[in-house]
Coordinates of C-alpha atoms in Angstrom, one line a residue:
Chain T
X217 CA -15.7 -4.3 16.2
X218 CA -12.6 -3.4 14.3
X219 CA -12.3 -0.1 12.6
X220 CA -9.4 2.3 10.8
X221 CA -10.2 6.0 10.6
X222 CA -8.8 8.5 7.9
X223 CA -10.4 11.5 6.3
X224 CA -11.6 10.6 3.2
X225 CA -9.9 13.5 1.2
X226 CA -7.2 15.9 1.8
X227 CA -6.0 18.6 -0.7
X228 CA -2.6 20.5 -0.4
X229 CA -0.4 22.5 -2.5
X230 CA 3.0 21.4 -4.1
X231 CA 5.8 22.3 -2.1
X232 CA 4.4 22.3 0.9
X233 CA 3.8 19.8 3.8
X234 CA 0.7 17.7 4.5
X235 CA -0.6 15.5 7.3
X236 CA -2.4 12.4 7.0
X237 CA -3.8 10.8 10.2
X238 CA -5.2 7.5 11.2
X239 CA -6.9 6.2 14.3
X240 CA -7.4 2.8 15.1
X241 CA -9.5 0.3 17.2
X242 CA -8.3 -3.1 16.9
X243 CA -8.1 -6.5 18.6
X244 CA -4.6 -6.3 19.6
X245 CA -1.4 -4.9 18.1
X246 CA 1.2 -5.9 15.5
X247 CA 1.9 -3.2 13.2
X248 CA 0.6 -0.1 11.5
X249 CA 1.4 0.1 7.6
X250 CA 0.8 3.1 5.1
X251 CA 0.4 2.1 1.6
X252 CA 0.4 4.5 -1.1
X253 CA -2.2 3.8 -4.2
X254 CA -2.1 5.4 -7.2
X255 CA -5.5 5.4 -8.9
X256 CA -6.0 2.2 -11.1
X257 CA -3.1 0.7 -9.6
X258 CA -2.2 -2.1 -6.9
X259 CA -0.8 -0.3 -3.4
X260 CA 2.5 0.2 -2.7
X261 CA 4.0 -0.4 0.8
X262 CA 5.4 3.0 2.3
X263 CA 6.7 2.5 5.8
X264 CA 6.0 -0.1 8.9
X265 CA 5.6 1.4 12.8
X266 CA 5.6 -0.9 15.4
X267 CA 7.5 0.5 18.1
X268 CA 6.1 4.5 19.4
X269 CA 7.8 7.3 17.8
X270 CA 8.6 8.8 14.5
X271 CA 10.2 6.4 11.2
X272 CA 11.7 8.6 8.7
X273 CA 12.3 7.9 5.4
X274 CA 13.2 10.5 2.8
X275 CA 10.1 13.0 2.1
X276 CA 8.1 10.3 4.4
X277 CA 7.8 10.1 8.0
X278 CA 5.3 7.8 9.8
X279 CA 4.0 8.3 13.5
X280 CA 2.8 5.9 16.4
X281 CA 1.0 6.4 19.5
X282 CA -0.2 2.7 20.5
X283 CA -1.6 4.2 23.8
X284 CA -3.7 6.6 22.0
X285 CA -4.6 4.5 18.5
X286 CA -2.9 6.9 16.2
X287 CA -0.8 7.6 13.9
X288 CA 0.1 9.8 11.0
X289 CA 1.7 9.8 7.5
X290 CA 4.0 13.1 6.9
X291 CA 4.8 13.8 3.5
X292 CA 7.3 16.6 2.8
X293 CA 7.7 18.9 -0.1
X294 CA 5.0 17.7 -1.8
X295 CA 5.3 16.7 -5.4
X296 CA 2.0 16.1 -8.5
X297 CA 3.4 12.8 -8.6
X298 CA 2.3 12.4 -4.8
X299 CA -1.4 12.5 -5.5
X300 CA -2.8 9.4 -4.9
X301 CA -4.2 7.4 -2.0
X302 CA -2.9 6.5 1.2
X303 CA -4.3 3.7 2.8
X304 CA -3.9 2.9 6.3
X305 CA -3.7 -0.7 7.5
X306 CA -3.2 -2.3 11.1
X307 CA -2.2 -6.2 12.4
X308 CA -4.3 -7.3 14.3
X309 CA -3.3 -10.0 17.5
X310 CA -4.0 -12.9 14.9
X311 CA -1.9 -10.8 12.3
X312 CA -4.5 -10.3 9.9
X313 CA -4.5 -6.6 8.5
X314 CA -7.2 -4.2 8.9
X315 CA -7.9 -1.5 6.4
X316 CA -9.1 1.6 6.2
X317 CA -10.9 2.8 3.3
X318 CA -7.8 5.2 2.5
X319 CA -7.5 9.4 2.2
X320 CA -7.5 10.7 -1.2
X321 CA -4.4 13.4 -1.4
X322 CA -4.8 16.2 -4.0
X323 CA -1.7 18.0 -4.7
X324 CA -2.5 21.4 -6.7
X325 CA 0.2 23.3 -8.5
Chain O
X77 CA 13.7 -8.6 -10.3
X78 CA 11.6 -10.3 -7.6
X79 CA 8.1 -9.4 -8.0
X80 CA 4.2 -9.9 -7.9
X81 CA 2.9 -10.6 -11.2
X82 CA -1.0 -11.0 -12.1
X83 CA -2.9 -11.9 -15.6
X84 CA -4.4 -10.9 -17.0
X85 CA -4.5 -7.0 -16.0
X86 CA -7.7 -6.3 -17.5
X87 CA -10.9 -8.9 -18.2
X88 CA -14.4 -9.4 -19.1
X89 CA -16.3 -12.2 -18.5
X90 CA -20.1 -12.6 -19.1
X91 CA -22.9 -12.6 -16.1
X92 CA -22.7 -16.3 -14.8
X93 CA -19.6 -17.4 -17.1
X94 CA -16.5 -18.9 -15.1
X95 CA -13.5 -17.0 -14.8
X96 CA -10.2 -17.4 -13.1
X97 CA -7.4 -14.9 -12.7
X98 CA -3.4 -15.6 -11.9
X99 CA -0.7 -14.9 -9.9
X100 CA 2.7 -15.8 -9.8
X101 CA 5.5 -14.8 -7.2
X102 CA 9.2 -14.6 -8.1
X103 CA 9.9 -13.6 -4.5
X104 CA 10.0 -17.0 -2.6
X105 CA 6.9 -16.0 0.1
X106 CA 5.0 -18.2 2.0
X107 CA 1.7 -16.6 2.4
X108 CA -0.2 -15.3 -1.0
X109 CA -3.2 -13.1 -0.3
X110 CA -6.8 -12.6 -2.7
X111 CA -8.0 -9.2 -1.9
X112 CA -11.3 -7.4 -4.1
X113 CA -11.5 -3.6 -4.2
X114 CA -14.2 -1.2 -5.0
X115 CA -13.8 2.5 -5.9
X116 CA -12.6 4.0 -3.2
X117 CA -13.5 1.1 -0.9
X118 CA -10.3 -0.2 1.6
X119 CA -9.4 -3.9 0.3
X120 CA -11.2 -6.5 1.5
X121 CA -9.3 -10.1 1.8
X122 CA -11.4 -13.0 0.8
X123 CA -8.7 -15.8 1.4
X124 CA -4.5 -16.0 2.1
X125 CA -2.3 -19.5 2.0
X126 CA 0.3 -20.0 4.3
X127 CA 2.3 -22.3 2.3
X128 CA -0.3 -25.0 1.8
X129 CA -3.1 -24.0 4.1
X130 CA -5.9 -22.2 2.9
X131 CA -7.9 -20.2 5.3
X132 CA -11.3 -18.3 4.2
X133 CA -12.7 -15.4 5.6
X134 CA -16.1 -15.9 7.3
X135 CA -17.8 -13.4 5.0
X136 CA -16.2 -14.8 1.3
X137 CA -18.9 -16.3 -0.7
X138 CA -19.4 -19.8 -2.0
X139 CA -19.0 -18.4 -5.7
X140 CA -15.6 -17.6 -4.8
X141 CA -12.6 -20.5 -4.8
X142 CA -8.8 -20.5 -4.9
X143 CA -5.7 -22.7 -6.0
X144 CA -2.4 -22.8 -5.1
X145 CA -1.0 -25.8 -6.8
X146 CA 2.9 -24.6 -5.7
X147 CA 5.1 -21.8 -3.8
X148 CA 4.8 -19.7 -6.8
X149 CA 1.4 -19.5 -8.5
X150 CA -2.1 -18.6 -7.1
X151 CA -5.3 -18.7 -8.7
X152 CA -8.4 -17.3 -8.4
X153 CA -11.9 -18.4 -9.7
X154 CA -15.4 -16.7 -9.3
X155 CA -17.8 -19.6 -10.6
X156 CA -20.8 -17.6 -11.4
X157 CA -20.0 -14.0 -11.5
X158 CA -22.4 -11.4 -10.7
X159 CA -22.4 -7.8 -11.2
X160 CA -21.4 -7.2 -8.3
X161 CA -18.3 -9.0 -8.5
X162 CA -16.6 -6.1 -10.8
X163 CA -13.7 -5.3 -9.4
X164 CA -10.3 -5.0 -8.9
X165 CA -8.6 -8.4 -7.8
X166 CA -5.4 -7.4 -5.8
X167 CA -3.2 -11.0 -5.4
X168 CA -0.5 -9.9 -2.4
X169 CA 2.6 -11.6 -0.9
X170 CA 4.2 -12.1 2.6
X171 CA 7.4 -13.9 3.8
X172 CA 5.0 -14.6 6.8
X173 CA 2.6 -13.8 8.7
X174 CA 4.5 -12.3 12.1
X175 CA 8.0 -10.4 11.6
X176 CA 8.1 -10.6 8.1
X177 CA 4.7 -9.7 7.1
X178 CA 5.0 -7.1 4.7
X179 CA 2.4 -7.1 2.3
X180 CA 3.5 -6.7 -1.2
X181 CA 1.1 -6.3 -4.3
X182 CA 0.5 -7.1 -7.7
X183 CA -0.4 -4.7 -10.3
X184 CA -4.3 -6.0 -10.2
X185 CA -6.7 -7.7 -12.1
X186 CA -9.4 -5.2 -13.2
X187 CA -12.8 -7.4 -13.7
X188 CA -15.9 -6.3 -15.7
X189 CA -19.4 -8.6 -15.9
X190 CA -21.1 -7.8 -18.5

């Protein structure tokens, strides 16, 4: 089967750094995605890997190893407004995307 | 601004009675995608166009149809809604399927069955 792992819920502090990771097991390979979701509200698209190595794009950076099934979302100087959840999704070889359930970020003053 | 629009944002329907949600896309893409999610559940697609082709996911049930009568709108209908059909109804957009296959989302169709 096909699966997407992230921890469910992560809590950090404003201001500081914070880690989100995803592992993968898919039917092939055509791109990772990070969504951001706010609760209530439709996701957001936050950044596209599909090449190894790190994409940067202002506070957020996203990771991919394809030889090890991972990758991570890294979200700098962490800001209330960046509470939400963060869904990781992957194409599969017939380019439908795969979900995972999402990790809930708590930022705490 | 092109966007993903969906109506209405909020609805409630009665156990069993018809109901059919919208979307529209300013933004000229040939796929449109019907997701539903749960609290705290990933999405889970229940159909996508590519431009006139509808394809169904094995695991969508009967009670759920869609429309796409044009490049722009979508439509969604739940025939005999349970209560476990209470949702959120997330209608999503693609240039395509490969290269261009960002996902981009509506704000949502919330559903409650009474």
């Amino acid at each position: 089967g096909q699966n997407i792992d992230q921890p469910t819920e992560m809590t950090a502090t404003e201001g500081a750094i914070v880690q989100i990771n995803c592992t993968y097991q898919t039917s092939g390979f055509n791109g990772l995605f990070w969504y951001q979701q706010h609760a209530g509200e439709a996701p957001t698209f936050l950044s596209y890997n599909v090449l190894d190595g790190l994409e940067e794009k202002g506070r957020f950076s996203s990771f991919l190893s394809r030889s090890k099934g991972y990758s991570y979302l890294l979200l700098k100087e962490l800001q209330m407004k960046d509470s939400a959840s963060y869904l990781c999704a992957v194409r599969d070889s017939n380019y439908q995307l795969i979900w995972g359930a999402g990790t809930k970020l708590i930022i705490k003053p | 601004d092109a966007m993903v629009i969906q109506n209405p944002r909020y609805q409630v329907t009665q156990f069993g009675k018809p109901v059919t949600l919208s979307c529209s896309q300013t933004l000229n893409h040939n796929v449109m995608y019907w997701y539903q999610q749960k609290s705290s559940q990933a999405p889970k697609l229940l159909f996508h166009y590519y431009d006139k082709d509808f394809n169904n996911e094995a695991d969508t049930p009967d009670n759920f149809q869609s429309r796409r009568p044009n490049t722009s709108f979508c439509f969604l209908d739940i025939r005999s809604p349970g209560l476990g059909d209470a949702a959120m109804y997330l209608c999503a957009t693609s240039r395509d399927q490969e290269g261009g296959g960002t996902q981009y989302f509506g704000p949502g169709t919330r559903l409650l069955v009474l």
